[in-house]
XYZ file of C-alpha atoms in Angstrom:
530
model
C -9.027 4.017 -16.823
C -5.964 4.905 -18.918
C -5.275 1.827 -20.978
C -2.103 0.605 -23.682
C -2.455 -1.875 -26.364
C -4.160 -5.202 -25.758
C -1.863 -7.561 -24.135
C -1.974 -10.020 -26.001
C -1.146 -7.721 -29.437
C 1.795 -6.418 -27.327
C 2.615 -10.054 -26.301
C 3.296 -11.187 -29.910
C 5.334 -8.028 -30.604
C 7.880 -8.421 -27.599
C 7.758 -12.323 -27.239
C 8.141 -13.092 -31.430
C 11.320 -12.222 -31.293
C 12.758 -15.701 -30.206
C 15.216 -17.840 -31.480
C 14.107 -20.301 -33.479
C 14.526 -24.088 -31.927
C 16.740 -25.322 -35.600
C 19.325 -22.514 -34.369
C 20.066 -24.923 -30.666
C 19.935 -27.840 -32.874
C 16.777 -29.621 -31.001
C 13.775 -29.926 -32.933
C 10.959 -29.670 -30.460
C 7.267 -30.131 -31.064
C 6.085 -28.258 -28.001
C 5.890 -28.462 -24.192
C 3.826 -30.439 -22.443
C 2.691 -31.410 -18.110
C 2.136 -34.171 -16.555
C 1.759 -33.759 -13.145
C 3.962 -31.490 -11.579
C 6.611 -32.099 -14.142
C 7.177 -30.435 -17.713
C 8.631 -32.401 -20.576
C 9.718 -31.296 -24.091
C 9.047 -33.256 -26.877
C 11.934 -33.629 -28.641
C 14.056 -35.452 -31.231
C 16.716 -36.102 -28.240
C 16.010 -37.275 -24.661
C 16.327 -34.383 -22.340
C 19.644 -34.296 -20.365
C 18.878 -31.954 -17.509
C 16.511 -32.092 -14.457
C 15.622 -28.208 -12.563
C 13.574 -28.593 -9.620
C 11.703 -25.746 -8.821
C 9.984 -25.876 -5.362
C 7.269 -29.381 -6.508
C 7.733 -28.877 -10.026
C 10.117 -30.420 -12.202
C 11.157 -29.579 -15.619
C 12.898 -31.904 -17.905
C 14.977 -30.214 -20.341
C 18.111 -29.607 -22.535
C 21.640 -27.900 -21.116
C 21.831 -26.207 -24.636
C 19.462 -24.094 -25.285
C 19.285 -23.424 -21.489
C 23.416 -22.715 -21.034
C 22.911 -20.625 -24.425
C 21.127 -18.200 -22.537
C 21.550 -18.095 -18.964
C 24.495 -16.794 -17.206
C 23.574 -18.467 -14.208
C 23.009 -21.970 -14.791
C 26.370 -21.334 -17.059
C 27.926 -21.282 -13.856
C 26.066 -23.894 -11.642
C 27.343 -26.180 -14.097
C 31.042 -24.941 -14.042
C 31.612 -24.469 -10.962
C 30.531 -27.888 -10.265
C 33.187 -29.280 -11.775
C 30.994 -32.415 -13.070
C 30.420 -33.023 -16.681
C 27.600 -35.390 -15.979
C 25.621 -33.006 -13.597
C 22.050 -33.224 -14.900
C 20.002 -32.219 -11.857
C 19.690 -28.592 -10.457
C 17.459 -27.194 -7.823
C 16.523 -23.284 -7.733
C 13.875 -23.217 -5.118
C 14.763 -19.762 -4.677
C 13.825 -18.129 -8.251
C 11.611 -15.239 -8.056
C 8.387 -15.731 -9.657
C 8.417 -19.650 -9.324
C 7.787 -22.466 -11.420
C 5.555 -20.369 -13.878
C 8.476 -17.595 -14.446
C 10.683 -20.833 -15.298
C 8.228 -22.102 -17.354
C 8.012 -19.224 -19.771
C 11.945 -18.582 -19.893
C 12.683 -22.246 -20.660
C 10.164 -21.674 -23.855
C 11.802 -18.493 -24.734
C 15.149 -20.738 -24.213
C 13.584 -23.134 -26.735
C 12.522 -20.610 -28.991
C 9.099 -20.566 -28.340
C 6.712 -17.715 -28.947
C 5.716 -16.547 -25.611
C 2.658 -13.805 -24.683
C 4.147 -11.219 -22.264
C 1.211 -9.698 -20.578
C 0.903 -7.345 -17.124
C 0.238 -10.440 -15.306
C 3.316 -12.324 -15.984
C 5.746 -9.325 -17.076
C 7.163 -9.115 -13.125
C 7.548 -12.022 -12.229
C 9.537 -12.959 -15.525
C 11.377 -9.892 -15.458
C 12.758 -11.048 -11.860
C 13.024 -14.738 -13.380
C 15.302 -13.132 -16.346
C 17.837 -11.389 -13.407
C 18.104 -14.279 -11.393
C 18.929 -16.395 -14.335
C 21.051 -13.663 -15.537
C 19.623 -13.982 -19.462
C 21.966 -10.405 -20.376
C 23.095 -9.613 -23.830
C 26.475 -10.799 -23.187
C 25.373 -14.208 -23.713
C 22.787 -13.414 -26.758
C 21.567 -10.052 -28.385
C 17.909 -10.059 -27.818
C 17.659 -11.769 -24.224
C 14.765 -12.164 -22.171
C 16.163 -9.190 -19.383
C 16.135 -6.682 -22.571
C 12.697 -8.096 -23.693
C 10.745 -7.704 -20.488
C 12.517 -4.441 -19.740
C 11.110 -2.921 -23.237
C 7.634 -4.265 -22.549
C 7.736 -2.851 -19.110
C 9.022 0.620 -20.475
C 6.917 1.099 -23.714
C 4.055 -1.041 -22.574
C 3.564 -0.748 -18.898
C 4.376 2.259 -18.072
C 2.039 3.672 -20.839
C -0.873 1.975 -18.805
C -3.178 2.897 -16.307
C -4.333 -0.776 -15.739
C -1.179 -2.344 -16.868
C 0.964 -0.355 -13.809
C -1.637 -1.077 -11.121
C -2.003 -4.837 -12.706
C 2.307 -5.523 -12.312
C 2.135 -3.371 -9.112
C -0.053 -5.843 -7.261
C 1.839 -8.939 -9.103
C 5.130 -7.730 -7.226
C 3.718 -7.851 -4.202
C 5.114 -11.756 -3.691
C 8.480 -10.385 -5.972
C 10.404 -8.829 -3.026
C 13.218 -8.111 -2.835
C 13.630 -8.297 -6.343
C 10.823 -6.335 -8.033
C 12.273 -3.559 -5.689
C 15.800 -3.566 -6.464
C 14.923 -3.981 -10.275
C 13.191 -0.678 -9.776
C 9.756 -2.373 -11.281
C 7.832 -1.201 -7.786
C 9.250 2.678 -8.172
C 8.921 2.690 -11.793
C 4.810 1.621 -11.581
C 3.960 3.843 -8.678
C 5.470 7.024 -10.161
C 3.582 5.896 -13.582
C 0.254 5.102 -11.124
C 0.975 8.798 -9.375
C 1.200 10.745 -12.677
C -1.615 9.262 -14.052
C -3.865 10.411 -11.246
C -2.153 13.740 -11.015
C -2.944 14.710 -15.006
C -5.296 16.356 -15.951
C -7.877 13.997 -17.537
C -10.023 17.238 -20.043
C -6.407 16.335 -22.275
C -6.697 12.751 -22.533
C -8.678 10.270 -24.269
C -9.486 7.648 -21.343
C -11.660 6.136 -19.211
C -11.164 4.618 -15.638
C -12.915 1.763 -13.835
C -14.375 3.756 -10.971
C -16.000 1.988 -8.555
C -16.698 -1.409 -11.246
C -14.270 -3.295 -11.766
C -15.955 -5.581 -13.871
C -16.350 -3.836 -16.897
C -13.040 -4.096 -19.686
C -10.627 -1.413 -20.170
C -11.115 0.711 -22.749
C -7.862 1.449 -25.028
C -5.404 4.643 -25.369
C -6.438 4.598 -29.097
C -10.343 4.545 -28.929
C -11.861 7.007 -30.898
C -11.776 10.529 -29.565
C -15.299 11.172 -29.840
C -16.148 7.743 -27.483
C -14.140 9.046 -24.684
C -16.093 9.551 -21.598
C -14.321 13.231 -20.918
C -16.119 14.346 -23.683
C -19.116 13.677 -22.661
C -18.905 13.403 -19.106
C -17.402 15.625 -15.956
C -14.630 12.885 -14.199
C -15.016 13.039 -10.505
C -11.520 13.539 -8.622
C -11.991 10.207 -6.550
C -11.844 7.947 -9.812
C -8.649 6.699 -9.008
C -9.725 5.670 -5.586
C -10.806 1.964 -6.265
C -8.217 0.953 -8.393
C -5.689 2.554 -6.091
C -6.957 0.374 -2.942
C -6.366 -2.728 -4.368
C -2.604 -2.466 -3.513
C -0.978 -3.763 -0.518
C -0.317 -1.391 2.340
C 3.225 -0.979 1.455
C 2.795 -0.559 -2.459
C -0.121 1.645 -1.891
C 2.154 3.931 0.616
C 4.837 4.341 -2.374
C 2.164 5.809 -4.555
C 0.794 7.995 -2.303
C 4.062 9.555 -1.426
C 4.576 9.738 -4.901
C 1.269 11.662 -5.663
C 2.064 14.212 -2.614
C 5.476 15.038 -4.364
C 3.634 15.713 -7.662
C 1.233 18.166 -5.499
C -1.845 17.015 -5.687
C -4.740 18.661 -3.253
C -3.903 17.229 0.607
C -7.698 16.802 0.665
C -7.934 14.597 -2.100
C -5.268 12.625 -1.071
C -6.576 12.437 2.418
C -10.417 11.147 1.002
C -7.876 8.353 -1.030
C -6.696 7.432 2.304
C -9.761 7.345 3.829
C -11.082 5.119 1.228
C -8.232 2.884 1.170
C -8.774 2.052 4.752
C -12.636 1.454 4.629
C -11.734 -1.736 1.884
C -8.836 -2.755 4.173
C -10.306 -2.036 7.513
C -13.225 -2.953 7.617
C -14.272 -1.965 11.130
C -13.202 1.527 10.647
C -15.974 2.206 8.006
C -18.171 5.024 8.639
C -20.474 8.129 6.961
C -17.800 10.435 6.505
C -15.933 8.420 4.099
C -18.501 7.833 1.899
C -17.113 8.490 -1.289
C -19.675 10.203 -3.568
C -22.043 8.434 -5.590
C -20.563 5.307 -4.022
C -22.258 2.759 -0.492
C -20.224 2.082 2.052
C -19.101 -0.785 3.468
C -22.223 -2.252 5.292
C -20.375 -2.479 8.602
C -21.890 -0.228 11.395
C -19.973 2.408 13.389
C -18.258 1.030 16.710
C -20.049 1.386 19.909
C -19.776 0.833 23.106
C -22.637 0.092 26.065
C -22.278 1.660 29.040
C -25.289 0.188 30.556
C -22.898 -1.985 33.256
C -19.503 -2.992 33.853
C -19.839 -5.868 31.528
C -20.470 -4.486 28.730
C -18.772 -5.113 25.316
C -17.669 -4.048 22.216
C -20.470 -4.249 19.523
C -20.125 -3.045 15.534
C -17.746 -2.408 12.852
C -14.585 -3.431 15.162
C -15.810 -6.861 15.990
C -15.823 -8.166 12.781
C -11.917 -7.452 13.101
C -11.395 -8.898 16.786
C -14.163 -11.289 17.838
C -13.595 -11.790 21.883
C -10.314 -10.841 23.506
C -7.595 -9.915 22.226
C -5.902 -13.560 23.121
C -8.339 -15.037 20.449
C -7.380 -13.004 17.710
C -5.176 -14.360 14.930
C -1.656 -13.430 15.248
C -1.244 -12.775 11.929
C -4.405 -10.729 10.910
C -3.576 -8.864 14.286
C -0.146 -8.152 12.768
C -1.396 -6.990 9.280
C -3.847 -4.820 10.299
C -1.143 -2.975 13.043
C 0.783 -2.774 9.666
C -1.931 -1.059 7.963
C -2.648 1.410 10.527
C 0.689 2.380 10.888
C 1.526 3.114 7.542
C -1.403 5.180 7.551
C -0.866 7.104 10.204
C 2.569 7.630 8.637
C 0.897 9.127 5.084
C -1.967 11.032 6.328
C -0.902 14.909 4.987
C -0.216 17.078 8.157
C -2.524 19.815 7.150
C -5.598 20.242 9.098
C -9.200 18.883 7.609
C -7.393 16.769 5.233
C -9.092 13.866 6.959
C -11.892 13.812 9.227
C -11.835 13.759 13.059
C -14.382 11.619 13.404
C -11.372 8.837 10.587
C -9.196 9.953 13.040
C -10.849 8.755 16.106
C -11.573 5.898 14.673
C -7.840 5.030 13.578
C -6.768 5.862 17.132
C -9.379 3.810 18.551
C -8.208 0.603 16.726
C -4.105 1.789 16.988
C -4.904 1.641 20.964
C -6.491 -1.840 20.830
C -3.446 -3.188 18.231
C -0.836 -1.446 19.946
C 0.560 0.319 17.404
C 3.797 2.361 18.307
C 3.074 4.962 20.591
C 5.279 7.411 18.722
C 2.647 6.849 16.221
C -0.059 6.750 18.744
C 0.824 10.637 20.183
C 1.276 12.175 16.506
C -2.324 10.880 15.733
C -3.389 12.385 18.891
C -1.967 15.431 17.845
C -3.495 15.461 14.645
C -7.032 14.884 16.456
C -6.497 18.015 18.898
C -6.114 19.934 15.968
C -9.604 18.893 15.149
C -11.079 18.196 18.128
C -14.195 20.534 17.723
C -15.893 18.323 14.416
C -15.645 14.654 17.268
C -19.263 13.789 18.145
C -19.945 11.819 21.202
C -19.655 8.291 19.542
C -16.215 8.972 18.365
C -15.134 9.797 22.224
C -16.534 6.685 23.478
C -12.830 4.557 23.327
C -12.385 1.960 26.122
C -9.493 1.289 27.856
C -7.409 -1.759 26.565
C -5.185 -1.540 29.220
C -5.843 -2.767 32.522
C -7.985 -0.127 34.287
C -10.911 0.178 36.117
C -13.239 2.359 34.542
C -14.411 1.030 30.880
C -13.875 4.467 28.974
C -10.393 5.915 28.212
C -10.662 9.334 29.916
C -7.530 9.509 30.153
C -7.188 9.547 26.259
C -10.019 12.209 25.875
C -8.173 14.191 28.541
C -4.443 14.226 26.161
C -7.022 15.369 23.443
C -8.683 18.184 24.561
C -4.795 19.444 25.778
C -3.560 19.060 22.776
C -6.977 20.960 21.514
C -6.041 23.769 23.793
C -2.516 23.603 22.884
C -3.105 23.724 18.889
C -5.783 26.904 19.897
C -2.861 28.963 22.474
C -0.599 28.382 19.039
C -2.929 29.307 16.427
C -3.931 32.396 18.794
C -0.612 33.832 19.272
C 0.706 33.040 15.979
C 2.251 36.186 13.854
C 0.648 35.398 10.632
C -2.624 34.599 12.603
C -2.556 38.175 14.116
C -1.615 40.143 11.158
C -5.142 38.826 9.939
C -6.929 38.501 13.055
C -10.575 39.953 13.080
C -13.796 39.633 14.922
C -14.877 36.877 12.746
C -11.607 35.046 13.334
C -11.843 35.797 17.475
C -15.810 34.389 16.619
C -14.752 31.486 15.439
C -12.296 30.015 18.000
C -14.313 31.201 20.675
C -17.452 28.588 18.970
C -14.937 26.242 18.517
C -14.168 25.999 22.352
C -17.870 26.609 23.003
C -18.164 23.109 20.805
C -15.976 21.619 22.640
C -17.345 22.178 25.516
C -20.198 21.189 24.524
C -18.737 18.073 23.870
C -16.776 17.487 26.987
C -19.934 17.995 29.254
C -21.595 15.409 27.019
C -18.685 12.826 27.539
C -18.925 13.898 31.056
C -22.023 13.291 31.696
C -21.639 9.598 30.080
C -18.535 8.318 31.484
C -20.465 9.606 34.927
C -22.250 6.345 35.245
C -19.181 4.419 35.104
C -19.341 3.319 39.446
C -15.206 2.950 38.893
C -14.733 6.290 37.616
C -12.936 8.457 40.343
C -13.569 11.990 41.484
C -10.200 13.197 40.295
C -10.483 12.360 36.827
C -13.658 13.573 36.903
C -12.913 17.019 38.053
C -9.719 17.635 36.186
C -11.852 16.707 32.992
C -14.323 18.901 33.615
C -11.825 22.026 34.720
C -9.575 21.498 31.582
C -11.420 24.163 29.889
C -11.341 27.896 30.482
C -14.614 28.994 32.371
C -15.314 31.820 29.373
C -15.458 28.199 27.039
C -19.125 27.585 28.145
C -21.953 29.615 27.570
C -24.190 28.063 29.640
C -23.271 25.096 32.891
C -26.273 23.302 32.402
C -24.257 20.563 30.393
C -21.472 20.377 33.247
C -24.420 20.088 36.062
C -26.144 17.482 33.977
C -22.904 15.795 34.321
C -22.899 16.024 38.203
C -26.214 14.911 38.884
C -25.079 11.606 36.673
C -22.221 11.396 38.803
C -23.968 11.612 42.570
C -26.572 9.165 41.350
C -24.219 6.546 40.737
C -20.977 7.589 43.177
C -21.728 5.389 46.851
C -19.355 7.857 48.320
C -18.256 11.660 48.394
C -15.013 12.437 49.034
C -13.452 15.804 49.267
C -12.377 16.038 45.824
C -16.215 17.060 45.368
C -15.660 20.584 46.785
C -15.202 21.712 43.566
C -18.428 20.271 42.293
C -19.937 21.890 45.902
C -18.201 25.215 44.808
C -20.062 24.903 41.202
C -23.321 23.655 42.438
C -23.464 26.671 44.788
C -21.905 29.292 42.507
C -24.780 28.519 40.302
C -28.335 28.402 42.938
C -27.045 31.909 44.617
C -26.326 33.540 41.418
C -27.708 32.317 38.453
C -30.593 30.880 40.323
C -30.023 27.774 37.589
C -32.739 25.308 38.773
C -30.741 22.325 37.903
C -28.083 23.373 40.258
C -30.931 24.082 42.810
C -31.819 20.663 42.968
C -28.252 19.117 42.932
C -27.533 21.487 45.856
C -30.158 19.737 47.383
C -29.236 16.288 46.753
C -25.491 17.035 47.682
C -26.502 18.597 51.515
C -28.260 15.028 51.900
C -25.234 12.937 51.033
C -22.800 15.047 52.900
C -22.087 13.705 56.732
């Protein structure tokens, strides 16, 4: 973990450089609560009331007017020598922002640290505490610690990152949200081999150590530093925050990989339903939540894993709110996963899909992950296919879904096939390997097939165009596809002449292949047919 100066060493540095309480001519011996209400104790009664949401803080218009712009003009343009009461619900960073700019008003030494630096910074804006008024100001003081302290700080940036998150709009227009994440995005870009540091990993418990330890006690010395270290410390940040540095990150060209396993990671800690073994960071468990599955034993059956600790019941029982923040999530990273192929897994991307169909996400968003998956579709397993239908439909799986899939599959393989650059280095071992990809996929289909078979509801049609989507050079062998059948004609009450083509299959195999699992199905079929 990169690391500045201690805080509180920094703290004395930016905040000594008050005014001195002699200089407003109020002698104060120090602030103190009771309640929800701050009093000073002073030589003088206090002469001015500022409300700030339930807290209350009893003060002088001196020292106060002396340095803020703002309540400069609250006070003139009221037009009311006696005013003595002023409410600013609306000041960024609440009562304990106010808190520490009235004592820097006062002249009090005050600590700035990463936890407080953001939300005073904001304070200092909104009560407009510029250099016009007094040379030295609180806006120039926070700015400098941000710049020189901050910014020089691994856990500083992430720590006044997360502290903007209830700052908005005004940690964004003050540029304190741009400025971390670009500081967050370079830091995980260097090289660490030329820095003395250290980073939390995956404990967060253990104390930063400092940019000017020793040389000889830094852990790159002595130690290889994985790629993922940022990882943890990254996926503390709120969706939006953590999208900023990860578009930051991709503009200073890190590996799309990398970035996609930080993604990954990111939505296993806020996501909880979408863990699973391929984002298993190394070295590091998982989240103990199981892999989503579905039972196809009847038509009753139910969701069971990772996905109902997310939505327990139906969909009308689900918190609007949680439903809402985790559609966020899932859109934003849809919107950030790098477009190259492999730099997430298909089996992440299934699982995202799965859980953007039961949230609704956009369906703009919806078809580009789709994409994304056809481009992959050869690494799914049978688990990952296994999405139900949240829509009203009869049949529990979403074959329709698997069906857009294995087009866009075939699509993304057409492309790749006649592509210039692909032909100029075309060779057997490239022809080898898309031909095992579609043998995979078939492979893979025929499994699904023979699954979503025992579904009574499903109909012949979908059936059949499923199983003819593929090419007939794409399977080696038909055994999987008659497998499939015999599934289907146990559990269909009724054959309909949509099942010529599974006739014309079942027959093509017993008179030519002599395929003993056709043989039998032939069999079975001549009995059901009138």
């Amino acid at each position: 973990m990169w690391e500045s100066e201690s805080e509180t060493a920094a703290g004395r540095e930016y905040g000594g450089g008050v005014l001195t309480s002699t200089k407003h001519g109020v002698k104060i011996e120090g602030f103190h609560q009771r309640g929800n209400s701050w009093y000073v104790s002073a030589d003088i009664p206090s002469d001015l009331q500022v409300q700030i949401g339930e807290a209350s803080f009893h003060l002088h218009k001196y020292p106060l007017l002396s340095r803020s712009g703002k309540l400069n003009r609250i006070l003139y343009d009221s037009r009311d020598p006696d005013l003595n009461k002023i409410a600013m619900d609306d000041l960024p960073g609440g009562p304990e922002a106010f808190e520490l700019a009235a004592k820097f008003c006062y002249g009090v030494a005050i600590d700035l640290t990463a936890s407080n630096i953001s939300g005073l910074r904001c304070a200092a804006e909104y009560l407009e505490m510029t250099e016009d008024l007094e040379e030295g100001n609180l806006i120039f003081k926070t700015e400098a610690f941000l710049s020189y302290v901050v910014l020089s700080s691994w856990r500083d940036s992430i720590v006044v990152l997360k502290s903007s998150e209830k700052l908005s709009p005004w940690a964004e227009n003050l540029q304190i949200v741009r400025r971390c994440s670009e500081s967050i995005a370079w830091k995980a870009c260097a090289n660490p081999k030329g820095i003395r540091w250290a980073y939390t990993g995956r404990a967060t418990k253990a104390s930063s150590p400092k940019w000017n330890e020793m040389k000889d006690s830094s852990p790159s010395r002595n130690q290889l530093v994985p790629p993922d270290w940022w990882f943890e410390d990254v996926s503390i940040l709120r969706i939006d925050h953590f999208v900023r540095v990860i578009t930051a990150i991709k503009v200073k060209g890190m590996r799309f990989e990398l970035i996609g396993a930080g993604i990954m990671h990111y939505a296993t800690k806020w996501l909880p339903g979408l863990a699973g073994n391929d984002t298993t960071i190394q070295g590091e468990e998982t989240s103990n939540n199981s892999n989503s599955s579905f039972s196809s034993g009847d038509n009753n059956s139910s969701w069971r894993g990772g996905l109902h600790m997310i939505v327990s019941g139906t969909r009308d029982e689900t918190s609007t709110l949680q439903t809402k923040d985790q559609k966020m999530v899932i859109e934003s990273l849809i919107s950030i996963i790098p477009p190259q192929k492999d730099s997430v897994s298909c089996s992440f991307l299934l699982r995202l899909l799965r859980m953007a169909n039961m949230l609704k996400v956009a369906y703009a968003l919806i078809t580009d992950l789709e994409k994304r998956v056809g481009m992959q579709f050869e690494q799914a397993t049978l688990s990952d296919l296994l999405i139900p239908c949240y829509e009203k439909s009869e049949t529990m799986y979403d074959v329709d879904l698997v069906q857009r899939l294995l087009e866009h599959f075939l699509v993304q393989e057409q492309t790749e096939g006649y592509s210039p650059s692909r032909q100029s280095l075309s060779d057997h071992k490239n022809v080898g390997s898309n031909l095992n990809a579609k043998a995979r996929v078939a492979r893979l289909v025929d499994s699904y097939l023979t699954e979503v078979s025992r579904d009574r509801n499903l109909s012949s049609t979908k059936f059949q165009v499923l199983a003819e989507a593929l090419p007939e050079s794409a399977r080696v062998s038909d055994d999987g596809l008659y497998r499939a059948i015999d599934s289907y004609l146990k559990v269909s009450a009724i054959i309909s002449l949509h099942h010529k083509y599974i006739y014309d299959k079942i027959t093509k195999a017993s008179n030519f292949i002599f395929n003993e699992i056709a043989f039998d199905l032939q069999n079975k079929f001549c009995l059901i047919l009138p």
